[in-house]
Short mmCIF file of N, CA and C in Angstrom, two decimals:
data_model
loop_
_atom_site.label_atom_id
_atom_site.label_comp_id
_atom_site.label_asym_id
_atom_site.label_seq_id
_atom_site.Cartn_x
_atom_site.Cartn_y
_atom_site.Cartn_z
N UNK U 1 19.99 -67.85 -51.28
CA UNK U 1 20.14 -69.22 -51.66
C UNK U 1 18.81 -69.71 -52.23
N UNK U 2 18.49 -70.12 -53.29
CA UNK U 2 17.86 -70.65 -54.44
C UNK U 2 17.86 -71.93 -54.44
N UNK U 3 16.57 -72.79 -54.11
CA UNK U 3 16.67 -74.31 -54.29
C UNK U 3 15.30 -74.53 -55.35
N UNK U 4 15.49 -75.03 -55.99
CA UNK U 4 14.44 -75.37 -57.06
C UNK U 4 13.47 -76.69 -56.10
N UNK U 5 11.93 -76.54 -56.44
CA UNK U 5 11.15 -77.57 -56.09
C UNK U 5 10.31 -77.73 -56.86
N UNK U 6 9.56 -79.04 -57.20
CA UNK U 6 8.74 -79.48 -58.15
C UNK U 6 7.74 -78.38 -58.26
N UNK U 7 6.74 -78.17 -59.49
CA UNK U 7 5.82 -77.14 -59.62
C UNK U 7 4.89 -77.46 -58.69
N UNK U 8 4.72 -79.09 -58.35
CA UNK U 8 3.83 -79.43 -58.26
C UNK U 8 3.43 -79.20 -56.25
N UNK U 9 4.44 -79.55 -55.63
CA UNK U 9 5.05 -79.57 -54.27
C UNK U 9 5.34 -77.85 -54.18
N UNK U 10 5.43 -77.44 -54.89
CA UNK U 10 5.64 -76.10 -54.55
C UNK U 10 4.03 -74.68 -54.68
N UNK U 11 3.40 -75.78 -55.28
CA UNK U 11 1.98 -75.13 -55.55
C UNK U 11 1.40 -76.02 -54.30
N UNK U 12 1.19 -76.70 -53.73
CA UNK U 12 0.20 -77.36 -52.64
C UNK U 12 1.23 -76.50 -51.44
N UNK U 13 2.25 -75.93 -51.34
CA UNK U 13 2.60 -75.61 -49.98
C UNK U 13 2.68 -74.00 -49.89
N UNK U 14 2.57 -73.66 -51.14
CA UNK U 14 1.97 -72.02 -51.73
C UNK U 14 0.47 -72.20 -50.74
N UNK U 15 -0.53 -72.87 -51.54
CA UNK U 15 -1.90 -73.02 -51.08
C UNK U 15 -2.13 -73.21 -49.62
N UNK U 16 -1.35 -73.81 -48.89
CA UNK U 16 -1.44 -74.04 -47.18
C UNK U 16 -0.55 -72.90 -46.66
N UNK U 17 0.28 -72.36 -47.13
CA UNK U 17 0.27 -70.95 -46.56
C UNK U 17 0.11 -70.06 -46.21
N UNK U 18 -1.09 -70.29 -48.10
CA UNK U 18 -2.07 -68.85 -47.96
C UNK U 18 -3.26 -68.98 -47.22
N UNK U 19 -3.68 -70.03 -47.23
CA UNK U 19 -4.84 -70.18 -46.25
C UNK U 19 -4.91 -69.98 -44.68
N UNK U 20 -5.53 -69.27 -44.21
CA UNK U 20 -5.78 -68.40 -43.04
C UNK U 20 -6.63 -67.28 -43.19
N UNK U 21 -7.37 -67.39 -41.66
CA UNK U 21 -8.20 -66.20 -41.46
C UNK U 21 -8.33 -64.98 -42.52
N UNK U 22 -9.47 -64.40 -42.83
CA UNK U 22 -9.01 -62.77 -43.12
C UNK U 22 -8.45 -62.27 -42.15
N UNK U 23 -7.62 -60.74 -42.79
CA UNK U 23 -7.16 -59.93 -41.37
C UNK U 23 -7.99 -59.23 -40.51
N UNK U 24 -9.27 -59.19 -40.87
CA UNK U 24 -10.04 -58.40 -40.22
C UNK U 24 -10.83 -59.12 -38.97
N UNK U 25 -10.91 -60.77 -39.34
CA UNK U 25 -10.83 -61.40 -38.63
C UNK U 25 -10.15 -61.90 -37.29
N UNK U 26 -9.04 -62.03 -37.71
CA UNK U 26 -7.73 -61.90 -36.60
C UNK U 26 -7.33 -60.50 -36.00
N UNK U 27 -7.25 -59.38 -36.66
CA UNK U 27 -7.17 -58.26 -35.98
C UNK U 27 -8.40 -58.22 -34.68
N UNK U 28 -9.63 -58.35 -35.17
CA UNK U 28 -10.69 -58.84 -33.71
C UNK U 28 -10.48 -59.91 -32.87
N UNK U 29 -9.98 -60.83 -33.34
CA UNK U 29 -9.44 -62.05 -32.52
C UNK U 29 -8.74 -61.19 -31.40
N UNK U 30 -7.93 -60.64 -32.44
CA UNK U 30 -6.52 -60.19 -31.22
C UNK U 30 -6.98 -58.87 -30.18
N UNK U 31 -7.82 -58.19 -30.74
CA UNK U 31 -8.43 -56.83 -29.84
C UNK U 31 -9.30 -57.89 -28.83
N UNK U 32 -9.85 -58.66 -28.87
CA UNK U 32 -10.58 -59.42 -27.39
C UNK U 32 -9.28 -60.27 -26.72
N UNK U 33 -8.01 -60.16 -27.05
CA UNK U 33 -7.65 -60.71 -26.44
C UNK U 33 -7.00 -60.06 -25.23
N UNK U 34 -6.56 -60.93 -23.73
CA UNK U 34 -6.62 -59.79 -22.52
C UNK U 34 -5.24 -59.84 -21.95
N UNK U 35 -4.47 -59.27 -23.11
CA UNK U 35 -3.48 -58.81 -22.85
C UNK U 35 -3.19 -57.32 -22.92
N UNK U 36 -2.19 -56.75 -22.76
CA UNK U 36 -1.18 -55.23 -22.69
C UNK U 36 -1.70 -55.27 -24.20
N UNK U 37 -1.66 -53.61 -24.14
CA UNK U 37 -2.00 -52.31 -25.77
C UNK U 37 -0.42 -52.99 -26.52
N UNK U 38 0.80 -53.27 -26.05
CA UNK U 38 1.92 -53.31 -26.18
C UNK U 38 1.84 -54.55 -26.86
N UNK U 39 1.41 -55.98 -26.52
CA UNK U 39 1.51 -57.55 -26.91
C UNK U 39 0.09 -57.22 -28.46
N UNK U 40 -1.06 -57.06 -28.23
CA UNK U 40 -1.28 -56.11 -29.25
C UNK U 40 -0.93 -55.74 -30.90
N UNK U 41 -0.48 -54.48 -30.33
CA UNK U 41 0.34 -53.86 -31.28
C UNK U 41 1.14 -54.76 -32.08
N UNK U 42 2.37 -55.95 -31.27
CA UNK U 42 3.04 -56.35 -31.87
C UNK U 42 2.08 -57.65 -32.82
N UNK U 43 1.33 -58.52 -32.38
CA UNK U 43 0.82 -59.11 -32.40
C UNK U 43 -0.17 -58.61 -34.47
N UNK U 44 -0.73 -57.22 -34.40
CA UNK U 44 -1.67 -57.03 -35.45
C UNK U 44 -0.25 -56.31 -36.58
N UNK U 45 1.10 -56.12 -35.54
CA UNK U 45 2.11 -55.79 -36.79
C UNK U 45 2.20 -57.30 -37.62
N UNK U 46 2.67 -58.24 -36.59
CA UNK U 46 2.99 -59.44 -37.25
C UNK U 46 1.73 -59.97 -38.51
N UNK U 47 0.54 -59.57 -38.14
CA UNK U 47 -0.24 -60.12 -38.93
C UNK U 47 -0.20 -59.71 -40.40
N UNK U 48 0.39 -58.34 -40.14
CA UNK U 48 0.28 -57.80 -41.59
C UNK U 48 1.58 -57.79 -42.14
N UNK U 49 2.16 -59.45 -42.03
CA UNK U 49 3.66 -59.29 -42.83
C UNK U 49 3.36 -59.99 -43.75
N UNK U 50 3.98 -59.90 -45.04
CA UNK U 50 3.43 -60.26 -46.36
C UNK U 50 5.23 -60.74 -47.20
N UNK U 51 4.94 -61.91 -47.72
CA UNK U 51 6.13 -62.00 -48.41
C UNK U 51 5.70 -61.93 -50.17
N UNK U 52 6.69 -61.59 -51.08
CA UNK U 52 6.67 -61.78 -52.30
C UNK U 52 6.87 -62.98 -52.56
N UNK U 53 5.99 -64.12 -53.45
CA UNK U 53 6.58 -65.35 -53.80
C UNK U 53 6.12 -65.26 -55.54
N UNK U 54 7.17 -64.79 -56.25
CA UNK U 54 6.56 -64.63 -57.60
C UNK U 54 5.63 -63.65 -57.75
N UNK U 55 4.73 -64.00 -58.42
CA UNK U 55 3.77 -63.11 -58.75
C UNK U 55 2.58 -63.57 -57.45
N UNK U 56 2.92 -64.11 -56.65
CA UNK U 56 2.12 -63.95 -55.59
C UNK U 56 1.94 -63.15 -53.96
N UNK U 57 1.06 -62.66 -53.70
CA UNK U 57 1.86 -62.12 -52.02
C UNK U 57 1.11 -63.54 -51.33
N UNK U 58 2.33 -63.18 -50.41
CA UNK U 58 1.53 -64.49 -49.07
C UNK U 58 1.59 -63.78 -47.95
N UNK U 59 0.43 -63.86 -46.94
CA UNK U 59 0.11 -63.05 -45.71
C UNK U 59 0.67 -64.36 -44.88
N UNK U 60 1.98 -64.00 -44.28
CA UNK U 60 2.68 -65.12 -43.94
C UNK U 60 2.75 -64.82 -42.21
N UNK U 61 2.46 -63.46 -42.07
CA UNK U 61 2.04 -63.15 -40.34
C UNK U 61 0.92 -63.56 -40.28
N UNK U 62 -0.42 -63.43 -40.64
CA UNK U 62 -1.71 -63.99 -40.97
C UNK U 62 -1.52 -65.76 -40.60
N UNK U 63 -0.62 -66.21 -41.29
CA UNK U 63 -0.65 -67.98 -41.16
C UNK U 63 0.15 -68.16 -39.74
N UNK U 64 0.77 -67.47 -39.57
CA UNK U 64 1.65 -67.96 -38.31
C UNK U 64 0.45 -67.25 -37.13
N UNK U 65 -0.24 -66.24 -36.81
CA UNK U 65 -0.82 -66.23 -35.77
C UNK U 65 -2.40 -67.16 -36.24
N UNK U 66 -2.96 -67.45 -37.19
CA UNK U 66 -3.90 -68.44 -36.96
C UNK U 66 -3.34 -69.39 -36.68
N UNK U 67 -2.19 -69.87 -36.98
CA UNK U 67 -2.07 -71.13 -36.26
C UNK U 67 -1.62 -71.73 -34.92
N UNK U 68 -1.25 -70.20 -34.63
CA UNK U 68 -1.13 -70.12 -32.91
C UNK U 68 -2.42 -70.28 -32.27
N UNK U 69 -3.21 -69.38 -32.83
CA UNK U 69 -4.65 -69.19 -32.31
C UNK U 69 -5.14 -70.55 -32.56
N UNK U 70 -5.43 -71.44 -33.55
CA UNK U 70 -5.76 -72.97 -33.59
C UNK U 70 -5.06 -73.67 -33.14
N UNK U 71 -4.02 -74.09 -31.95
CA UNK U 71 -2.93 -74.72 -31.17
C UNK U 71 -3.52 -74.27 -29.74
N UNK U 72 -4.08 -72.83 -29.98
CA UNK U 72 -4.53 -72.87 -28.48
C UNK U 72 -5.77 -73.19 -28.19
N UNK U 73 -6.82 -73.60 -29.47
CA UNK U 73 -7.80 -74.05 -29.58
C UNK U 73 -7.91 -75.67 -29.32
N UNK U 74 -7.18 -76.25 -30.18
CA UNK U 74 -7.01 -77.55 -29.65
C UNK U 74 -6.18 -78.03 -28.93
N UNK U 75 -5.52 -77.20 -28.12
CA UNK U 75 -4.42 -77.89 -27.03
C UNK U 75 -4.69 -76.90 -25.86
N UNK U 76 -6.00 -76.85 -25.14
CA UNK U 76 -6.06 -76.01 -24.36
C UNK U 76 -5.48 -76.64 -22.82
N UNK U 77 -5.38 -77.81 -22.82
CA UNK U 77 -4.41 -78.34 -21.37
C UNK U 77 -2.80 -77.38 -21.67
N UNK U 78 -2.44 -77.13 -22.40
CA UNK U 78 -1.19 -76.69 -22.66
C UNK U 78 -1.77 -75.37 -22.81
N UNK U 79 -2.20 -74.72 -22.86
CA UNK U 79 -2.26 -73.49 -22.84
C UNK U 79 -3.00 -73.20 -21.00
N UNK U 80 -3.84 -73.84 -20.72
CA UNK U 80 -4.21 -74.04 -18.74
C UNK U 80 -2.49 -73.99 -18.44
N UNK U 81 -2.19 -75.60 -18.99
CA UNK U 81 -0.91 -75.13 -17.45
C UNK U 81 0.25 -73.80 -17.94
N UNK U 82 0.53 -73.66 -19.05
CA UNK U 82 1.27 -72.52 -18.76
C UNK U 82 0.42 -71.10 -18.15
N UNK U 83 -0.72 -70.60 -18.28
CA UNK U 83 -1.13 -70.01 -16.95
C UNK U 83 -1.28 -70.21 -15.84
N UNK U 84 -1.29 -71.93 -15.73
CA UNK U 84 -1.42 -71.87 -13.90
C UNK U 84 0.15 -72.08 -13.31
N UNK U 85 1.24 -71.81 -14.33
CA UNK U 85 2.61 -71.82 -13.96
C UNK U 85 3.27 -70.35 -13.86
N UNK U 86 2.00 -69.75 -14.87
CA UNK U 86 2.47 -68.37 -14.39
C UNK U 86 1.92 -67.41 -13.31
N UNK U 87 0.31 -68.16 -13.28
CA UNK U 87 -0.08 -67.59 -12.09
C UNK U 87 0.67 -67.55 -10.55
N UNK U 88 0.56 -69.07 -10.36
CA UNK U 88 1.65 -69.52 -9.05
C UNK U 88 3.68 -68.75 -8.66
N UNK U 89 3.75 -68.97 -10.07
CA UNK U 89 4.84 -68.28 -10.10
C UNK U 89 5.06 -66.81 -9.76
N UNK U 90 3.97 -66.28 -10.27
CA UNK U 90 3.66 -64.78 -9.82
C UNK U 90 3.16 -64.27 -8.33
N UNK U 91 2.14 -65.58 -7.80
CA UNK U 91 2.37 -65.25 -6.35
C UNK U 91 3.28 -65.63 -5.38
N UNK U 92 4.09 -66.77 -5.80
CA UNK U 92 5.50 -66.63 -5.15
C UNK U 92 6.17 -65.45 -5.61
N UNK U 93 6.89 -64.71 -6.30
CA UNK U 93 6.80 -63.69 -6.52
C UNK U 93 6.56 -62.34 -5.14
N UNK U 94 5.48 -62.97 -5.43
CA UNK U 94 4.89 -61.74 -4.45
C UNK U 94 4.75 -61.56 -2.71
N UNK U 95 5.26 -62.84 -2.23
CA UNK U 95 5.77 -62.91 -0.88
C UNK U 95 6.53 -61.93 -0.21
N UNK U 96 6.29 -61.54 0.65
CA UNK U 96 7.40 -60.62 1.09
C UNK U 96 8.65 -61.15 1.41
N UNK U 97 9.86 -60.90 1.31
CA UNK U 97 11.60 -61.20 1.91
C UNK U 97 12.05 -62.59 0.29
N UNK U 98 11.05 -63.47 0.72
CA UNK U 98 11.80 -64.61 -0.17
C UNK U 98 10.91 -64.67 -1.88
N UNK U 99 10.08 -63.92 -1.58
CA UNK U 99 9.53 -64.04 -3.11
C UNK U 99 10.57 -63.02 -4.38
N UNK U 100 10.72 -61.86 -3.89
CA UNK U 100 11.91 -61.58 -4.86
C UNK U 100 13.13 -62.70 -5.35
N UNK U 101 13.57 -63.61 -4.33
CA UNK U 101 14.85 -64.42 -4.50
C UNK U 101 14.03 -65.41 -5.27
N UNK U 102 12.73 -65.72 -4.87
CA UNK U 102 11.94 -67.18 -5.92
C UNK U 102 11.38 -66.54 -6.48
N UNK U 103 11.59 -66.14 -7.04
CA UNK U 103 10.03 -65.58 -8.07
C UNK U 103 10.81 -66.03 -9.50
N UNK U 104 12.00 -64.56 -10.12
CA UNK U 104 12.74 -65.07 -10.43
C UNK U 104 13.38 -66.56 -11.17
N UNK U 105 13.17 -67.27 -10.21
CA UNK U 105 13.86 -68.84 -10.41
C UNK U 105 12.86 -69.78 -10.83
N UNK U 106 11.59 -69.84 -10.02
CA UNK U 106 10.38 -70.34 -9.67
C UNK U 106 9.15 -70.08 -11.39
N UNK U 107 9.33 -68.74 -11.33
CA UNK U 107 8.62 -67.88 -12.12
C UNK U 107 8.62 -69.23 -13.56
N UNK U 108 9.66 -69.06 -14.40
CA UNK U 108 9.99 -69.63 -15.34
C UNK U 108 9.66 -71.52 -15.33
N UNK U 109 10.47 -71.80 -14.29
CA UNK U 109 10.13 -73.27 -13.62
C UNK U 109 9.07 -73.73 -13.83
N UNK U 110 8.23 -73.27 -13.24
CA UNK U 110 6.39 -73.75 -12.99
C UNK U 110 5.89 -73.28 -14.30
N UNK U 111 6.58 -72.29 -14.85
CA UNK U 111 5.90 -72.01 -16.37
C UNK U 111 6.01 -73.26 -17.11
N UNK U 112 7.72 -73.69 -17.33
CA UNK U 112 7.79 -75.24 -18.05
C UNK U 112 7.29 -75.92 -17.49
N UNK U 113 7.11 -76.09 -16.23
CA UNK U 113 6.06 -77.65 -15.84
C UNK U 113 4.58 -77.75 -16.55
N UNK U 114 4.21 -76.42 -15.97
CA UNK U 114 2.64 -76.30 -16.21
C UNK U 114 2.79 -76.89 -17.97
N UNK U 115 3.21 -76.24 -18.95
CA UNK U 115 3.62 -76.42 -20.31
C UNK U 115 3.48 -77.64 -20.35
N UNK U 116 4.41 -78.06 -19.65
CA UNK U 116 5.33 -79.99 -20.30
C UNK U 116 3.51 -80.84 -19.40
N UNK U 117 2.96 -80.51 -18.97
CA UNK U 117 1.80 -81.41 -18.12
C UNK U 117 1.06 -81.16 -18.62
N UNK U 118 0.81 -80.33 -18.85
CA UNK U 118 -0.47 -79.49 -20.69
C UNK U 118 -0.37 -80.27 -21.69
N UNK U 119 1.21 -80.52 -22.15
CA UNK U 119 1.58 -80.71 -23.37
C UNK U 119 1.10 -82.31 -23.52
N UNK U 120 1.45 -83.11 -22.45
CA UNK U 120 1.66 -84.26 -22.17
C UNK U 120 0.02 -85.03 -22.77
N UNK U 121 -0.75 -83.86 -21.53
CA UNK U 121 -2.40 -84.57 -22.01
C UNK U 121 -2.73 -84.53 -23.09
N UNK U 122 -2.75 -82.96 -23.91
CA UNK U 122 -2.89 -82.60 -25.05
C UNK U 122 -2.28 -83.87 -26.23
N UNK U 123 -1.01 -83.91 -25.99
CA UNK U 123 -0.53 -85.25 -27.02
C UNK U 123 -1.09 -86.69 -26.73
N UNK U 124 -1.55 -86.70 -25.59
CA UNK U 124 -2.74 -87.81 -25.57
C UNK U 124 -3.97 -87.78 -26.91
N UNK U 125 -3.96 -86.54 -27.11
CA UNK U 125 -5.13 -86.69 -28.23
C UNK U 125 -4.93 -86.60 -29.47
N UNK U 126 -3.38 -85.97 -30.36
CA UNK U 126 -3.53 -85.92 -31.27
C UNK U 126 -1.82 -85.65 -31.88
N UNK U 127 -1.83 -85.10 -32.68
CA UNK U 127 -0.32 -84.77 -33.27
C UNK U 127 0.08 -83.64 -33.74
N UNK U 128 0.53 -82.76 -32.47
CA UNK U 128 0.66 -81.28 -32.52
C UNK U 128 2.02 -81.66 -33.63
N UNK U 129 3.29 -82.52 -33.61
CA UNK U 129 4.38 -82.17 -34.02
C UNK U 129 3.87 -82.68 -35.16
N UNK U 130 3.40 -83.97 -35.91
CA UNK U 130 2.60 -83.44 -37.58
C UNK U 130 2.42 -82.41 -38.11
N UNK U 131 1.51 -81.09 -36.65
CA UNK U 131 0.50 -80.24 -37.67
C UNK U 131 1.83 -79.31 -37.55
N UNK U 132 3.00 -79.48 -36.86
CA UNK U 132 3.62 -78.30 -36.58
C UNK U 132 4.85 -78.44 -37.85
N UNK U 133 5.37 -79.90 -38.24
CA UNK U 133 6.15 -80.06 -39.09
C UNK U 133 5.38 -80.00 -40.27
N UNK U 134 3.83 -80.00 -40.96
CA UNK U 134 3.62 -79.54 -42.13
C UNK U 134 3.45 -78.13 -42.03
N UNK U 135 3.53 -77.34 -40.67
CA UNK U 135 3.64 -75.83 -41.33
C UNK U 135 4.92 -75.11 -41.73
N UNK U 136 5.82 -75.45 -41.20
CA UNK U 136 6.83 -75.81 -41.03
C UNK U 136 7.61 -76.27 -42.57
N UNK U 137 7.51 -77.01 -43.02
CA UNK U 137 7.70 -77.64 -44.66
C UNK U 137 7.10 -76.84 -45.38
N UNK U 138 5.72 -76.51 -45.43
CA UNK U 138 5.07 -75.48 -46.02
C UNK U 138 6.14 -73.92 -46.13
N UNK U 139 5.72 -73.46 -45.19
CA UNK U 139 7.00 -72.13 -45.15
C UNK U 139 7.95 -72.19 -45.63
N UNK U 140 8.85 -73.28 -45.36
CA UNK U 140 10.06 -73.22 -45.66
C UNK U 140 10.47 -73.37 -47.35
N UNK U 141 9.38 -74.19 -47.64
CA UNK U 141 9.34 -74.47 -49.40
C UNK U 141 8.88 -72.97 -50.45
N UNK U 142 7.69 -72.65 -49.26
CA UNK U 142 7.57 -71.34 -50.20
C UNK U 142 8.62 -69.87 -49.87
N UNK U 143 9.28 -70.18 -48.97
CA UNK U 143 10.27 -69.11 -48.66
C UNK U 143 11.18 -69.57 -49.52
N UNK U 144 11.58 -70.48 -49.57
CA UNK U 144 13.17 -71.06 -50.71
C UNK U 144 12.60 -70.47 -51.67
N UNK U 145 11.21 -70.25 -52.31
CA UNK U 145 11.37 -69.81 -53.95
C UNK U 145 10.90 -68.43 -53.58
N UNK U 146 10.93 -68.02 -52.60
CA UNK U 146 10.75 -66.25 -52.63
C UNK U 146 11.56 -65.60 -53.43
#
């Protein structure tokens, strides 16, 4: 499906696409980061996904993990509580008799709280759903003329 967009709107959301990190950059980002060989892997595949837009390529895994990586830069209350929802969750978890039955249930639970109480302060300061709906418009404009 083919939707035509102005040259003009379609060249400024080309340009915010392409802009992001080098990969060599983010590939080190992602090797200090302290997760599994496995999260990783998937993580430096995604970076190197590339779409055709015309006579242009766009490193369109490249834009989507810098801008994860800058979300967790400026929204670090939201990135705290979903670890301290997964931490807690993980040592319920780990109880003997009743942590298998909560862990489970609990696990996920305290993940969204921690999140939604992160999220809450964090939007005290600024406008994650702005920066998230111009990436968002961006993509989607330069994917329609792929």
């Amino acid at each position: 499906m083919s939707t035509t967009v102005p040259n003009e709107e379609f060249a400024v959301a080309l340009a915010e696409v392409s802009r992001s990190q080098p990969l060599r950059l983010l590939l080190d980002r992602i090797e200090r980061l302290n997760v599994s060989a496995d999260v990783k892997a998937l993580l430096r595949d995604l970076a190197r996904i590339t779409v055709r837009v015309g006579e242009a390529v766009v490193s369109i895994g490249r834009k989507i993990i810098d801008f994860v990586f800058e979300l967790v830069k400026s929204y670090p209350n939201t990135t705290f509580g979903l670890a301290i929802g997964l931490v807690v969750g993980t040592l319920v978890a780990g109880v003997p008799l009743l942590g298998p039955l909560l862990g489970p249930i609990l696990t996920p639970l305290l993940s969204a709280f921690g999140v939604t109480l992160g999220a809450l302060e964090d939007l005290k300061d600024g406008g994650v759903r702005r920066r998230i709906d111009d990436l968002e418009r961006s993509v989607a404009t330069v994917l329609a003329n792929a």
